[in-house]
N, CA, C and O atoms as a Tinker XYZ file with bonds, in Angstrom:
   296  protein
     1  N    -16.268000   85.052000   -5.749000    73     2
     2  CA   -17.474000   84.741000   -6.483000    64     1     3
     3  C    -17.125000   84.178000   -7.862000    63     2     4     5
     4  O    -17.727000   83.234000   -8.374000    81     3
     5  N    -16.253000   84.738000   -8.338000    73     3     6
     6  CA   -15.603000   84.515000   -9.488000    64     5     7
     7  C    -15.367000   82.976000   -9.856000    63     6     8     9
     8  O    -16.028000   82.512000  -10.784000    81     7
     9  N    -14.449000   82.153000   -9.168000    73     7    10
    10  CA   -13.958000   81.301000   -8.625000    64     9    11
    11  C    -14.640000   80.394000   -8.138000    63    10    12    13
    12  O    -14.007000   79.383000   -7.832000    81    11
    13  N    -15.937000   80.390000   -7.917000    73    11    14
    14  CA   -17.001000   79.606000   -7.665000    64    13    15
    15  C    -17.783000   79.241000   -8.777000    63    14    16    17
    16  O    -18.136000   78.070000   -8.912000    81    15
    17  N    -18.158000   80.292000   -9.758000    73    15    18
    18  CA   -18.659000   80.100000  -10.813000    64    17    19
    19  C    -17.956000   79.773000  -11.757000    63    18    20    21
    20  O    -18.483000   79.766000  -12.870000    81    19
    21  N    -16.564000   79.403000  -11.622000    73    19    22
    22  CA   -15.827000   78.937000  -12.930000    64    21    23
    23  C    -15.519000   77.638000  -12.310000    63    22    24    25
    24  O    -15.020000   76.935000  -13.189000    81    23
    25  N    -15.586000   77.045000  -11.273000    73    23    26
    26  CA   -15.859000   75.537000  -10.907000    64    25    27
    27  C    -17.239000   74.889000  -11.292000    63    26    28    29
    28  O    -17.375000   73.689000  -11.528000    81    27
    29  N    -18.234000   75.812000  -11.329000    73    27    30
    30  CA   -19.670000   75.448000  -11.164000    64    29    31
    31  C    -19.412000   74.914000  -12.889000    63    30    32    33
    32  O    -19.692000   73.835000  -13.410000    81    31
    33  N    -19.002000   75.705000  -13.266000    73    31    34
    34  CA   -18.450000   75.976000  -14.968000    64    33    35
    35  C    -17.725000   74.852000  -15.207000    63    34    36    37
    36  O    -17.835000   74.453000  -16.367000    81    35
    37  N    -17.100000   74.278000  -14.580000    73    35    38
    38  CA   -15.896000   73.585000  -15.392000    64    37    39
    39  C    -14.731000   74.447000  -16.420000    63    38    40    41
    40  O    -14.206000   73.971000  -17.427000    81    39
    41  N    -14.551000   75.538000  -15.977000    73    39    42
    42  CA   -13.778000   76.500000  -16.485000    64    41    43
    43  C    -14.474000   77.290000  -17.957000    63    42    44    45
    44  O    -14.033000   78.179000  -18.686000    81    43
    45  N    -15.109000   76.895000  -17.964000    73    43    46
    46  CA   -16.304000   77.553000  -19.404000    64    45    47
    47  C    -16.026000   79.183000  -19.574000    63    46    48    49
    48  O    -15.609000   79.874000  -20.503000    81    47
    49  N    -16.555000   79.512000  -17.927000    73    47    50
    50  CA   -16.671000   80.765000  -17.469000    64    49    51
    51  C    -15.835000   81.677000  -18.204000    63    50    52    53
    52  O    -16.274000   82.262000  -19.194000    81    51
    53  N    -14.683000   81.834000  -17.796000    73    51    54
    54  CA   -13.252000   82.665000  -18.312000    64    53    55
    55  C    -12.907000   82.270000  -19.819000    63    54    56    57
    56  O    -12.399000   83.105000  -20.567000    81    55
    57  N    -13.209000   80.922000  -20.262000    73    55    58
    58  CA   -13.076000   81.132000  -21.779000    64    57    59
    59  C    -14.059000   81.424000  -22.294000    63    58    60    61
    60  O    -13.858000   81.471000  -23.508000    81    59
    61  N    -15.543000   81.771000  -21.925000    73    59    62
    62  CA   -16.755000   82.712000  -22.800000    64    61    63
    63  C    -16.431000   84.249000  -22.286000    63    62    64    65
    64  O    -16.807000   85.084000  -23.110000    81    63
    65  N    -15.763000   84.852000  -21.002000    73    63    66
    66  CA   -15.097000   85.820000  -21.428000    64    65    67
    67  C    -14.982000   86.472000  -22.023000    63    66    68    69
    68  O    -15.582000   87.473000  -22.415000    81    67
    69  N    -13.586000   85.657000  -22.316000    73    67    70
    70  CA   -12.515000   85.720000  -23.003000    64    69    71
    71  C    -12.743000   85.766000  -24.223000    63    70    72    73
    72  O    -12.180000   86.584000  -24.952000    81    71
    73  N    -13.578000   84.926000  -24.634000    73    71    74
    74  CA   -14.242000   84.963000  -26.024000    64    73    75
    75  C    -15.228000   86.443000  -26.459000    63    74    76    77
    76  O    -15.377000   86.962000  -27.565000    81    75
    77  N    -15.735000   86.796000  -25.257000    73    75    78
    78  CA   -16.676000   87.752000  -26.000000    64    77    79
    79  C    -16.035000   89.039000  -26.093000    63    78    80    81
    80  O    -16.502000   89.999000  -26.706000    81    79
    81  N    -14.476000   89.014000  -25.187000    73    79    82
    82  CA   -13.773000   90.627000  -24.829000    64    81    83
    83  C    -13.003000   90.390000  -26.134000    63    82    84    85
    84  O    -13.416000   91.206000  -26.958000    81    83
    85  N    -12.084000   89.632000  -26.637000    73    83    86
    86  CA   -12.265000   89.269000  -27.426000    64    85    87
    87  C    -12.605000   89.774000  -29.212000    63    86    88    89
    88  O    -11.958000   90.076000  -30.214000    81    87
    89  N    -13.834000   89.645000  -28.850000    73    87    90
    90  CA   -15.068000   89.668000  -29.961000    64    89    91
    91  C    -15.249000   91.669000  -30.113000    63    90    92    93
    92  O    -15.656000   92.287000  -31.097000    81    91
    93  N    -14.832000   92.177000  -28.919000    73    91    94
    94  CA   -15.020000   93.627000  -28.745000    64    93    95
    95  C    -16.158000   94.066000  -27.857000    63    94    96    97
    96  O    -16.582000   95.219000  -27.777000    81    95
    97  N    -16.777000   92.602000  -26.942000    73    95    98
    98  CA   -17.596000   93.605000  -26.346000    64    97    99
    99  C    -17.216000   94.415000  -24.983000    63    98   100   101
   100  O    -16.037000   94.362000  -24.631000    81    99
   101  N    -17.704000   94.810000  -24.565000    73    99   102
   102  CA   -17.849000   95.979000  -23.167000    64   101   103
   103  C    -17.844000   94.826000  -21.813000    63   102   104   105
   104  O    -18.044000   93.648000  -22.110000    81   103
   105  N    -17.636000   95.149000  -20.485000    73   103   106
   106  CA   -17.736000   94.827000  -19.643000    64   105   107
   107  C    -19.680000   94.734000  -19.484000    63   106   108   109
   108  O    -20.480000   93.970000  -18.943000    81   107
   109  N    -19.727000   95.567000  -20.027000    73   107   110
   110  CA   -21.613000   95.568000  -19.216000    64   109   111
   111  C    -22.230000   94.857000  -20.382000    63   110   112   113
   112  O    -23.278000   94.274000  -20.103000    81   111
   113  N    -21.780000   94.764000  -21.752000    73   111   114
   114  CA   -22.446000   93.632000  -22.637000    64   113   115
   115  C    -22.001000   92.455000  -22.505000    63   114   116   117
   116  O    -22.759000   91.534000  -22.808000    81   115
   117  N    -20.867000   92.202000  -22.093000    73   115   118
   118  CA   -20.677000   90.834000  -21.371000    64   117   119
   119  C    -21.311000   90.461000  -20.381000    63   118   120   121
   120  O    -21.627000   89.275000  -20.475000    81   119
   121  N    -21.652000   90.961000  -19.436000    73   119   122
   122  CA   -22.807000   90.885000  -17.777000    64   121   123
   123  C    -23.895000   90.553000  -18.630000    63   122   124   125
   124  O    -24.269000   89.380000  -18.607000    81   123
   125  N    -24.265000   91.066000  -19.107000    73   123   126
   126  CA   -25.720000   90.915000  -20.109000    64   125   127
   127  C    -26.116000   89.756000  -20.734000    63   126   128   129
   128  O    -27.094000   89.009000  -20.703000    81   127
   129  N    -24.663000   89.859000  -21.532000    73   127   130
   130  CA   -24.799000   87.902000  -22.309000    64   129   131
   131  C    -24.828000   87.141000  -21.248000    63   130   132   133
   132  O    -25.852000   86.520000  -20.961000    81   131
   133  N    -23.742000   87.074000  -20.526000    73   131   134
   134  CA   -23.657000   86.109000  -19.359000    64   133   135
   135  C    -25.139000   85.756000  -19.032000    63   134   136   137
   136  O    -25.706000   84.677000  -19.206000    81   135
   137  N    -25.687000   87.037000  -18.464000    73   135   138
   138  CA   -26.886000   86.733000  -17.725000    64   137   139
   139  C    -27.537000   85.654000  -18.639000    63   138   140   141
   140  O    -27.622000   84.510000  -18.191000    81   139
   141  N    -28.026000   85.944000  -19.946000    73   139   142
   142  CA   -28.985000   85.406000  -21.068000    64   141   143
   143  C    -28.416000   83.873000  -21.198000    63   142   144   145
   144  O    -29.182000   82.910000  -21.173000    81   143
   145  N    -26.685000   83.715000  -21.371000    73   143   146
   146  CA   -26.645000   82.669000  -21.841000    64   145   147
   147  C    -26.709000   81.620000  -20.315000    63   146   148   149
   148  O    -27.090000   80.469000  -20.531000    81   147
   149  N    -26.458000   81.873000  -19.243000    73   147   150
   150  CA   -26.325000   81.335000  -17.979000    64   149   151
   151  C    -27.946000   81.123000  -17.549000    63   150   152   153
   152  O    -27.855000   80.143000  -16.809000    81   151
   153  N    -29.039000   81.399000  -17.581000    73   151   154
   154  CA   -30.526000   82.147000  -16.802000    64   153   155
   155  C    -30.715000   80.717000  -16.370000    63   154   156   157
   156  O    -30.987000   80.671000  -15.171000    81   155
   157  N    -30.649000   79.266000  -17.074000    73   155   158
   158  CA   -31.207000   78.371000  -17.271000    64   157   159
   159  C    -30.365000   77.761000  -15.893000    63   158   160   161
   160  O    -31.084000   77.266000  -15.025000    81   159
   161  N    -29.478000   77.768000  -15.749000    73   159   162
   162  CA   -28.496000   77.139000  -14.365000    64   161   163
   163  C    -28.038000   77.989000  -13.253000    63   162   164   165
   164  O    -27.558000   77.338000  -12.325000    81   163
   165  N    -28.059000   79.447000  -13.072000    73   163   166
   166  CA   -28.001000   80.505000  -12.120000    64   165   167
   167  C    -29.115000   81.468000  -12.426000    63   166   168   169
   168  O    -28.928000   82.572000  -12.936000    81   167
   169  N    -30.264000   80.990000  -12.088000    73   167   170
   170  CA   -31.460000   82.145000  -12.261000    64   169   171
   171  C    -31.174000   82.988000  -11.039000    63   170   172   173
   172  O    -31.936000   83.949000  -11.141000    81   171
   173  N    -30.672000   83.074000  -10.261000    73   171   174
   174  CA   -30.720000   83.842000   -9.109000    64   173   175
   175  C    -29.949000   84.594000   -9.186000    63   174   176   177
   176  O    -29.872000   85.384000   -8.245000    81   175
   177  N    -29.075000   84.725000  -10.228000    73   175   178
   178  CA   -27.966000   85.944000  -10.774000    64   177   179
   179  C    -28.739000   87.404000  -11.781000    63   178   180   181
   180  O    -29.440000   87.403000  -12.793000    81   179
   181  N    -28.313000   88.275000  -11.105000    73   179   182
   182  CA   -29.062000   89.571000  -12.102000    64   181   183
   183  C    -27.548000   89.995000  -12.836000    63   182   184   185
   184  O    -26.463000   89.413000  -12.844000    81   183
   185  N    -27.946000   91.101000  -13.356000    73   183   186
   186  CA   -26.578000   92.014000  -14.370000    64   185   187
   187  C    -25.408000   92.435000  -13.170000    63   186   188   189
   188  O    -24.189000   92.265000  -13.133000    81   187
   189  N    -26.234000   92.971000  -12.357000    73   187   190
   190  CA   -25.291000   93.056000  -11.162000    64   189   191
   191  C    -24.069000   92.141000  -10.679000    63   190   192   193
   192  O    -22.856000   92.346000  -10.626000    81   191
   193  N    -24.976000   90.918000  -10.307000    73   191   194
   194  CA   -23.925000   89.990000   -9.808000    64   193   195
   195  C    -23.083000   89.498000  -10.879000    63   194   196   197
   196  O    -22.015000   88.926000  -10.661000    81   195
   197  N    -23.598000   89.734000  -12.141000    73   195   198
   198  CA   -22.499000   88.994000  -13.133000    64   197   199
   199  C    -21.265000   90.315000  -13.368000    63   198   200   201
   200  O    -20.063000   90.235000  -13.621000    81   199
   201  N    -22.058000   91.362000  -13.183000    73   199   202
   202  CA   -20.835000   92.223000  -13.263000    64   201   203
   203  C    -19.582000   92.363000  -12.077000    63   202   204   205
   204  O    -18.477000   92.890000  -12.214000    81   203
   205  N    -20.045000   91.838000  -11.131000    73   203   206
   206  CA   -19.112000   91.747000  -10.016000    64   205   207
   207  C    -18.008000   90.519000  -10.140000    63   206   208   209
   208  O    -16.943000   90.471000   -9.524000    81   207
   209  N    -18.593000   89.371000  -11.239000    73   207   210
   210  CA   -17.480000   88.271000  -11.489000    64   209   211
   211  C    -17.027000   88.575000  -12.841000    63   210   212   213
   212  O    -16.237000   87.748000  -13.296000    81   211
   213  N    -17.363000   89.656000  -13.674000    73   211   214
   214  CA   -16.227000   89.899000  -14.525000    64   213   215
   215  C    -15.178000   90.731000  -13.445000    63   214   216   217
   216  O    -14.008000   90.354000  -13.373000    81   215
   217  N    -15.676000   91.918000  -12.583000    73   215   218
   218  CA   -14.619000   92.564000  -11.894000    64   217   219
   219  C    -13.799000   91.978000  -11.770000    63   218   220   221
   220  O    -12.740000   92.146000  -12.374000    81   219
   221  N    -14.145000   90.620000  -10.497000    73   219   222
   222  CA   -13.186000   89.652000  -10.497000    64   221   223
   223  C    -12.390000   88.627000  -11.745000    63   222   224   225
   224  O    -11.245000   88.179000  -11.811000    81   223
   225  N    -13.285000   88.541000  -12.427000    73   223   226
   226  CA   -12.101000   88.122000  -13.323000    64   225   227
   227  C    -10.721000   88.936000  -14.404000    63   226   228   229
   228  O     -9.749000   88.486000  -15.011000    81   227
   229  N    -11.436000   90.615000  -14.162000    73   227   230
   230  CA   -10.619000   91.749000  -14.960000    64   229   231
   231  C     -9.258000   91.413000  -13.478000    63   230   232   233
   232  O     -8.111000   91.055000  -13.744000    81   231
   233  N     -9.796000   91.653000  -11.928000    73   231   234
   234  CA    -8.554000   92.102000  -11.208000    64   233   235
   235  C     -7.788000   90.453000  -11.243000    63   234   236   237
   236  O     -6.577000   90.369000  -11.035000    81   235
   237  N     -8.706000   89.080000  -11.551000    73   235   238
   238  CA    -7.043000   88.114000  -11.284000    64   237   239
   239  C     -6.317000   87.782000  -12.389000    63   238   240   241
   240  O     -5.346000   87.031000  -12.295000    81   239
   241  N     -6.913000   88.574000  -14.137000    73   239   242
   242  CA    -5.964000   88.968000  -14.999000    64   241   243
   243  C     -4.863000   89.890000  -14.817000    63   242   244   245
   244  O     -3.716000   89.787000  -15.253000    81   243
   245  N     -5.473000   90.983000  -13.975000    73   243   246
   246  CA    -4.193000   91.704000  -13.387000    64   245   247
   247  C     -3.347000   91.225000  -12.843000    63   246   248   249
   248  O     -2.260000   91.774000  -13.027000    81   247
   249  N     -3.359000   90.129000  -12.014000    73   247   250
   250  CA    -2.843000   89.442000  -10.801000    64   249   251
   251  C     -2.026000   89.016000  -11.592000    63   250   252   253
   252  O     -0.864000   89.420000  -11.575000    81   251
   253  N     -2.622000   87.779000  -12.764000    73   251   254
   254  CA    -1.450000   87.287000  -13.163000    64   253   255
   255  C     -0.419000   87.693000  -14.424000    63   254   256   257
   256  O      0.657000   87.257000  -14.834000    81   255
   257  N     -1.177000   88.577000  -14.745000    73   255   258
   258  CA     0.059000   89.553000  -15.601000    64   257   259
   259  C      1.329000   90.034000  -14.916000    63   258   260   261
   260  O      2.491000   90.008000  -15.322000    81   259
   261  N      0.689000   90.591000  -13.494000    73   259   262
   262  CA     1.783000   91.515000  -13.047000    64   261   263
   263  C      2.657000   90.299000  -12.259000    63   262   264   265
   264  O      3.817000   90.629000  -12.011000    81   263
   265  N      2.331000   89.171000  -11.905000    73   263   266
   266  CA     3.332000   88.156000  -11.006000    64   265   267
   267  C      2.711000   86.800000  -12.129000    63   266   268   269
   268  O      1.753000   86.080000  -11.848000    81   267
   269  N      3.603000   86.703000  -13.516000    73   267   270
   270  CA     3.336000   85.407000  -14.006000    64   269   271
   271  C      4.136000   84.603000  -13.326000    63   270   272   273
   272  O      5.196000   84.796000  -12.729000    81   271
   273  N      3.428000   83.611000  -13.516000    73   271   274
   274  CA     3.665000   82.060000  -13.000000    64   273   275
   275  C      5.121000   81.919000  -12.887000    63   274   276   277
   276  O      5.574000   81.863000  -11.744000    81   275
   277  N      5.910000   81.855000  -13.853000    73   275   278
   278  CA     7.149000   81.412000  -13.488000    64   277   279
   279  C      8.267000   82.031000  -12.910000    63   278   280   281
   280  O      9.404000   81.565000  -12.829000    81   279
   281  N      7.786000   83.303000  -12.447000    73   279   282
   282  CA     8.356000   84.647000  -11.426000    64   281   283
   283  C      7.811000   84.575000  -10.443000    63   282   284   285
   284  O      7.932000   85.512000   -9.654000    81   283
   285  N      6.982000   83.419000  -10.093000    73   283   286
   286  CA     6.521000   83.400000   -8.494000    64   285   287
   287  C      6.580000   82.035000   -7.863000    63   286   288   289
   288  O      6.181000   80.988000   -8.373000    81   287
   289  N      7.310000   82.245000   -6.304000    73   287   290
   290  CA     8.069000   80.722000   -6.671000    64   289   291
   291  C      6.466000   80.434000   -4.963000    63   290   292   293
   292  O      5.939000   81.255000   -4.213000    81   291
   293  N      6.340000   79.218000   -5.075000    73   291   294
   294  CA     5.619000   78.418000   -4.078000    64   293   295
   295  C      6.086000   78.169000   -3.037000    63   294   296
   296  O      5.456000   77.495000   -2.223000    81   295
């Protein structure tokens, strides 16, 4: 889901984030902004679903912390 909305984005997605974790907010005040600043181009998204694409974006920060890029060969 994640990954869909940061194409829809043009990568926006993960750097407003990034920007607001950042800034000090919470996982659930980020879902929140999201929702407010997004309503106008994904009205069909509630707090819910935005909280399910920070999940995803908290676990593929994990991902790539724990196997960076140049320790993982193709």
């Amino acid at each position: 889901m994640f990954e869909y909305y940061e194409k829809l984005t043009g990568g926006a997605l993960s750097g407003y984030i990034s920007e607001l974790t950042l800034k000090g907010h919470s996982d659930n005040e980020i879902a929140m902004l999201l929702g407010v600043r997004w309503s106008y181009l994904f009205s069909g998204l509630g707090w819910f679903e935005w909280s399910q694409i920070i999940a995803e974006y908290r676990q593929m920060q994990r991902r790539q912390q724990a196997f960076p890029r140049e320790y993982v060969k193709a």
